[in-house]
XYZ file of C-alpha atoms in Angstrom:
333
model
C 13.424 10.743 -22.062
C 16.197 12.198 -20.204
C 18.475 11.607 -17.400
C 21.182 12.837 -15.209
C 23.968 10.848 -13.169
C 26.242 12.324 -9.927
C 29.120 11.542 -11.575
C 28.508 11.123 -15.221
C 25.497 11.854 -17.658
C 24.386 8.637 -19.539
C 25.519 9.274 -22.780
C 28.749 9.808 -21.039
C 29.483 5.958 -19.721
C 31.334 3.916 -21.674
C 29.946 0.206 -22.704
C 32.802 -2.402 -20.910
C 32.989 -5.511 -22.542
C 33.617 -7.171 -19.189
C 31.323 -5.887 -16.897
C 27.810 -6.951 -15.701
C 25.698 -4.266 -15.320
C 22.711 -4.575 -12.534
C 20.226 -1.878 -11.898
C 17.585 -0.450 -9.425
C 14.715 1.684 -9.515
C 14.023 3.109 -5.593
C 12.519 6.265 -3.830
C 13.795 7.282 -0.721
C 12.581 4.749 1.400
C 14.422 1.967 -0.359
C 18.176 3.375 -0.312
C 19.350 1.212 2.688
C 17.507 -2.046 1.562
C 19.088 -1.530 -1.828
C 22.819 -0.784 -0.676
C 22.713 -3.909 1.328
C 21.376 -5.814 -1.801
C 24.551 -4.371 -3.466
C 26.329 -5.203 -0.918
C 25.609 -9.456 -1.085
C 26.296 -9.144 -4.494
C 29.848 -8.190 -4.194
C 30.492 -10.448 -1.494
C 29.042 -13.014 -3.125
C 30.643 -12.492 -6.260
C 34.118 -12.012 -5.753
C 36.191 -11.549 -8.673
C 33.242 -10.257 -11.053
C 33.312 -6.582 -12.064
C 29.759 -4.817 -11.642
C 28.622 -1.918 -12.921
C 26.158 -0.966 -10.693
C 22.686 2.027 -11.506
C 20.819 3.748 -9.518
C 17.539 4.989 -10.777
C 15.697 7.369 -8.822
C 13.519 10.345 -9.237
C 15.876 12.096 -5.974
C 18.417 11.377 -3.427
C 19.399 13.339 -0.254
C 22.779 13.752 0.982
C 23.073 10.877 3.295
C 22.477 8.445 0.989
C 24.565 9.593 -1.426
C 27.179 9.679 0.465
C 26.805 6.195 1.389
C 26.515 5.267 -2.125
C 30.482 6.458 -2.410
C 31.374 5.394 0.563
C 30.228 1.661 -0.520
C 31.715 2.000 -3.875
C 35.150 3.115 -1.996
C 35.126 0.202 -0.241
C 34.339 -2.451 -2.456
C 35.986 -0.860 -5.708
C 33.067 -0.847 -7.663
C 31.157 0.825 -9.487
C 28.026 3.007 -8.620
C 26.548 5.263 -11.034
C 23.291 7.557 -9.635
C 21.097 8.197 -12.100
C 18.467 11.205 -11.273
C 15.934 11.040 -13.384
C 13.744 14.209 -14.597
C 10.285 14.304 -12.970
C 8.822 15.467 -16.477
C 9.549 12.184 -18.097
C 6.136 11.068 -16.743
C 4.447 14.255 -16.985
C 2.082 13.012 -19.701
C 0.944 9.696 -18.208
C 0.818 11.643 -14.411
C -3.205 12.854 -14.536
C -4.086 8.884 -15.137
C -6.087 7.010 -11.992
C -2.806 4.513 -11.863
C -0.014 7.000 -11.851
C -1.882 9.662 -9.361
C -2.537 6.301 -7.120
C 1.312 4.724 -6.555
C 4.582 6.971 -6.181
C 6.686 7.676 -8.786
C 9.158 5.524 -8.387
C 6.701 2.498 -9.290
C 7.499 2.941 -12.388
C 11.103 3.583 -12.677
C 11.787 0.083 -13.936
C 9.824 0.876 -17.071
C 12.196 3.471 -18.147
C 15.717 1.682 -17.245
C 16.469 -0.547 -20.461
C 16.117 2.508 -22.968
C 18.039 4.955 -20.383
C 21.151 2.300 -20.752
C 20.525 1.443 -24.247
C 24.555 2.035 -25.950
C 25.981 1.328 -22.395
C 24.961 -2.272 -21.853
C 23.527 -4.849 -24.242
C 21.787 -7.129 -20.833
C 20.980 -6.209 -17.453
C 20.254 -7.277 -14.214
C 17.267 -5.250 -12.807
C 16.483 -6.359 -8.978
C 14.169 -5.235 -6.545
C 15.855 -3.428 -3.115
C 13.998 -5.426 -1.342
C 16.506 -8.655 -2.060
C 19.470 -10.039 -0.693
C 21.763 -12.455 -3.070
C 22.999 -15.393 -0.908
C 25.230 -17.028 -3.986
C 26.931 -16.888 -6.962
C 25.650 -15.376 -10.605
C 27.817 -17.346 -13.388
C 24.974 -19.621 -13.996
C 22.129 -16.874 -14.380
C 24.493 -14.688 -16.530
C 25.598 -17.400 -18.737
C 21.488 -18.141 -19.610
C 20.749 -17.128 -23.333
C 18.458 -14.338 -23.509
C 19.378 -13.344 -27.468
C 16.000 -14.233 -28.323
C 13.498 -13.260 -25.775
C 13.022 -9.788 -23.741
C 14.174 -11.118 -20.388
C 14.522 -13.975 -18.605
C 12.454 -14.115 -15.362
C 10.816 -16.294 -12.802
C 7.056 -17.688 -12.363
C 4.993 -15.173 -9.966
C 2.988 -17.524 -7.085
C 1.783 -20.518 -9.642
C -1.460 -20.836 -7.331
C -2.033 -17.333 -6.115
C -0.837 -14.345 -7.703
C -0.557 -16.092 -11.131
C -3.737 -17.820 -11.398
C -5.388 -14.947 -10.571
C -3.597 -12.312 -13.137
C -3.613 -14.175 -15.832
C -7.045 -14.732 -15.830
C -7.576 -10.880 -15.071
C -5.568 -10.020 -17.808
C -6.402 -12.366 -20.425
C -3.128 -13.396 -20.949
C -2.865 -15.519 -24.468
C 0.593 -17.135 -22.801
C -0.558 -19.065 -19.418
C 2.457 -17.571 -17.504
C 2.464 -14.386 -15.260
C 6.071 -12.998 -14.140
C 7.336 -11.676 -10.789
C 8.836 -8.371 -11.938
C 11.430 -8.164 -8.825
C 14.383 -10.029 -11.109
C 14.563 -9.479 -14.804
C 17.666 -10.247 -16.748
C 17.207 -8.341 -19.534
C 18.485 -7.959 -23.364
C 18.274 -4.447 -23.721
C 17.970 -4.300 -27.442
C 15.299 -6.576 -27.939
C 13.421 -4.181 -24.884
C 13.788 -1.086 -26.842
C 12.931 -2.383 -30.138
C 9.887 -4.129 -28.650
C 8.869 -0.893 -27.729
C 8.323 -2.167 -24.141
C 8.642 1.055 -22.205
C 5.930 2.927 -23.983
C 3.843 0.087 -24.869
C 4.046 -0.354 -20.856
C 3.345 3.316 -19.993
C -0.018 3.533 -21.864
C -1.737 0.527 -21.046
C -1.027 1.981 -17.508
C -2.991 5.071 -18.956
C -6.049 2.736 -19.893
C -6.441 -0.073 -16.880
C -6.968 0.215 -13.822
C -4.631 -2.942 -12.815
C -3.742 -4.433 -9.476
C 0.125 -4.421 -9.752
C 0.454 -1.551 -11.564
C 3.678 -1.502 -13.578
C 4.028 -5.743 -12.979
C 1.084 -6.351 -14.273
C 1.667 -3.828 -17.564
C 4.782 -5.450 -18.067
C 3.635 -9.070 -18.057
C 0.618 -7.822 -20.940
C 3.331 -6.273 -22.743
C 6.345 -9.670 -22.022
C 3.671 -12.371 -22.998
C 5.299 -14.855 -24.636
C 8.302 -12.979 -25.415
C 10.046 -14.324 -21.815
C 12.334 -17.166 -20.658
C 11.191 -18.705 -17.862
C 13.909 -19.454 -14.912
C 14.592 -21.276 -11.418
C 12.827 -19.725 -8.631
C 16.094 -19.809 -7.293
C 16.620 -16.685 -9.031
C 13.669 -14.797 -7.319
C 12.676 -16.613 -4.170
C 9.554 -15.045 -2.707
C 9.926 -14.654 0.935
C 6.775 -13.188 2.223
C 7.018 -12.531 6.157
C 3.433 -11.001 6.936
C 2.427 -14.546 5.968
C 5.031 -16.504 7.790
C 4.736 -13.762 11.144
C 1.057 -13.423 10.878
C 0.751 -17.681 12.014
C 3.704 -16.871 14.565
C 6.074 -18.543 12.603
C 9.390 -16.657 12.629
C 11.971 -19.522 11.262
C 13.429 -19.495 8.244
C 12.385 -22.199 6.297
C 13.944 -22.540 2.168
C 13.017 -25.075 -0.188
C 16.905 -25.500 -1.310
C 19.675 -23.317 -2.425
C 18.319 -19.751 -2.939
C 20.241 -16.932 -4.735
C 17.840 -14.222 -5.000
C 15.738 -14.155 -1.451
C 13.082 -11.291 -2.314
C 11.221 -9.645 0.602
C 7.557 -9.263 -0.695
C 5.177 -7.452 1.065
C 4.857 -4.963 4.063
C 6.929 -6.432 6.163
C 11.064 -6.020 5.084
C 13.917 -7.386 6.958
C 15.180 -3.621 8.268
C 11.938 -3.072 10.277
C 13.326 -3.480 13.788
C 8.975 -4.696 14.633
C 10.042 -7.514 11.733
C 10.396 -10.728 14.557
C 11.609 -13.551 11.976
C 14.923 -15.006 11.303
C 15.768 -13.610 8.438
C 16.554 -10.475 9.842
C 19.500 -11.689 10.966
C 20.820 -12.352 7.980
C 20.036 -9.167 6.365
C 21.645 -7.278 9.824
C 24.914 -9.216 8.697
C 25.169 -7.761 5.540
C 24.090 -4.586 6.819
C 27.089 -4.614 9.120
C 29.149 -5.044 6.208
C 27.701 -1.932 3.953
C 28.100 1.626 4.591
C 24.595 1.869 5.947
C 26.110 -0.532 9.042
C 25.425 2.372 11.604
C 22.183 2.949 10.767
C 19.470 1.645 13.376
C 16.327 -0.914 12.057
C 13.016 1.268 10.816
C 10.930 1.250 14.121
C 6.783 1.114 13.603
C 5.588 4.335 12.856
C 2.232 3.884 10.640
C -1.128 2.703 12.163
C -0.996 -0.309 9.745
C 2.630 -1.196 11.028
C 1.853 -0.458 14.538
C -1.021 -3.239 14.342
C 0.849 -5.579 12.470
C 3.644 -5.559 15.553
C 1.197 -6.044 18.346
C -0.379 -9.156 16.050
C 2.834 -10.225 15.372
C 3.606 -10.653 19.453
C 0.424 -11.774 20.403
C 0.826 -14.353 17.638
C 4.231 -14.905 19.661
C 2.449 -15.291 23.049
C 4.166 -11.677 24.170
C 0.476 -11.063 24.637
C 1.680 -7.960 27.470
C 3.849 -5.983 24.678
C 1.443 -7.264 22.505
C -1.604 -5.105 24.064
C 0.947 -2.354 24.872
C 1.608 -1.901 20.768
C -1.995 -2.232 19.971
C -2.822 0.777 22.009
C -0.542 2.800 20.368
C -2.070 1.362 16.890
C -5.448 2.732 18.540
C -4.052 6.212 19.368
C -2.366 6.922 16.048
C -5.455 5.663 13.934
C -7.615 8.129 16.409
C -5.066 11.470 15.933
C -5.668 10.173 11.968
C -9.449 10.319 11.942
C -9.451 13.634 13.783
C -6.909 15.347 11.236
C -9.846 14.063 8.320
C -13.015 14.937 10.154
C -11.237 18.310 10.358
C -10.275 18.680 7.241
């Protein structure tokens, strides 16, 4: 399986004993969320020298050009890395891949695209923002497991998958942050091993749930400090808009619908991800407004919730409208 970079074709990067190489899988919806991940790395890691990938399927223009403009700035490195649509082409007529974008499953395919250039590395979610300092998660021992990850909801998501999954291990991963030794990936076979049990179940996280089958007992369990689960619909949904940690949190990981660059996203953490959005290249660029019929009525239960019960009715009516302009386009269809 191929792929191509802006700058520099895999095969052409040279390994750097030095560096600490993090990567991310996104489509085009996730470009700002993950330059502002990149960006509380570097500032809070000062000193450390990051390679940094980008996996993606395409980019436009604009982002690109952000993407060098943020490298510029912080002197790192950013390496695109557009990866060939026919790569999938024999798992794409299956329920799973036909039913979630492509760039799902761009995480699958990461560890054997940098196998020769990096012996470990960080895969995150753009949907994070790192509030501290990596020495400690870098210096954990992954020689003899796959990757080192973090315990999924113990008494939600966990419970229920491995159960549904028949795991023989009673643990169940969060897929967001995976440190990973990229030798023992590849000669696990993960990626393909992955890829066709996705071809055979129909499963409920997709490529999260394929990858814990395929991890089981071959993982190092870590601090949730490493991938704190921050799920706003939950916290917004009761009206509750403070932000509320257990402790010291490195990894904060937006879960869910609701991200901290929707401008209809009323909690406090969007303030924090705003200030190191002010400090990327993307600092220009306005919050998402609501635009969907499920985010529209999400805002107007978020207000209400809120007791803005006026702008609360106002955003609900515009929920109505666009899910009545939908049902139109399908009865005519």
């Amino acid at each position: 399986m191929g792929a191509t970079s802006s700058r520099n074709s895999l095969s052409g990067l040279a390994p750097h004993s030095d560096a600490v190489h993090v990567a991310f899988g996104v489509d085009t919806n996730y470009f700002r969320g993950m330059g502002v991940t990149i960006t509380s790395v570097l500032k809070n890691n000062p000193g450390v020298f990051f390679v940094f990938h980008v996996f993606a399927f395409s980019i436009t223009d604009d982002s690109r050009r952000r993407l060098e403009r943020l490298e510029s700035s912080y002197n790192t490195s950013i390496n695109i890395h557009i990866i060939q649509t026919s790569v999938l082409a024999e798992f794409s007529q299956f329920p799973c891949f036909s039913q979630h974008p492509l760039g799902t499953f761009v995480r699958l395919l990461i560890p054997n695209l940098l196998q020769g250039i990096t012996r470990k590395v960080l895969y995150l979610d753009a949907d994070i923002l790192c509030l501290g300092g990596l020495t400690e998660l870098l210096s954990i021992e992954i020689d003899n497991c796959i990757a080192a990850v973090v315990h999924d909801q113990i008494e939600t998501t966990a419970k229920t998958q491995i159960a549904a999954l028949n795991l023989p291990h009673s643990e169940y991963f969060n897929a967001g942050v995976m440190y990973i030794n990229v030798d023992n990936w590849v000669a696990n076979d993960s990626q393909n091993k992955a890829l066709t049990i996705l071809t055979k179940q129909e499963l409920v996280f997709a490529d999260q749930d394929a990858l814990n089958i395929v991890l089981n007992g071959r993982t190092r369990y870590i601090e949730e400090k490493w991938n704190f689960r921050y799920h706003l619909v939950d916290f917004l949904s009761k009206g509750d808009m403070r932000l509320s940690m257990p402790g010291p949190i490195v990894f904060m990981h937006f879960t869910g619908p609701v991200k901290p660059w929707h401008d209809w996203c009323l909690h406090e953490a969007k303030a924090i991800f705003i200030e190191y959005q002010s400090m990327s290249s993307w600092a220009d660029m306005p919050l998402d407004r609501p635009k969907t019929a499920r985010e529209l009525k999400l805002f107007s239960k978020f207000l209400v919730k809120q007791h803005r019960v006026t702008e609360g009715v106002y955003w609900h009516t515009k929920y109505l409208w666009v899910k009545l302009i939908y049902n139109m386009k399908i009865r005519l269809k």
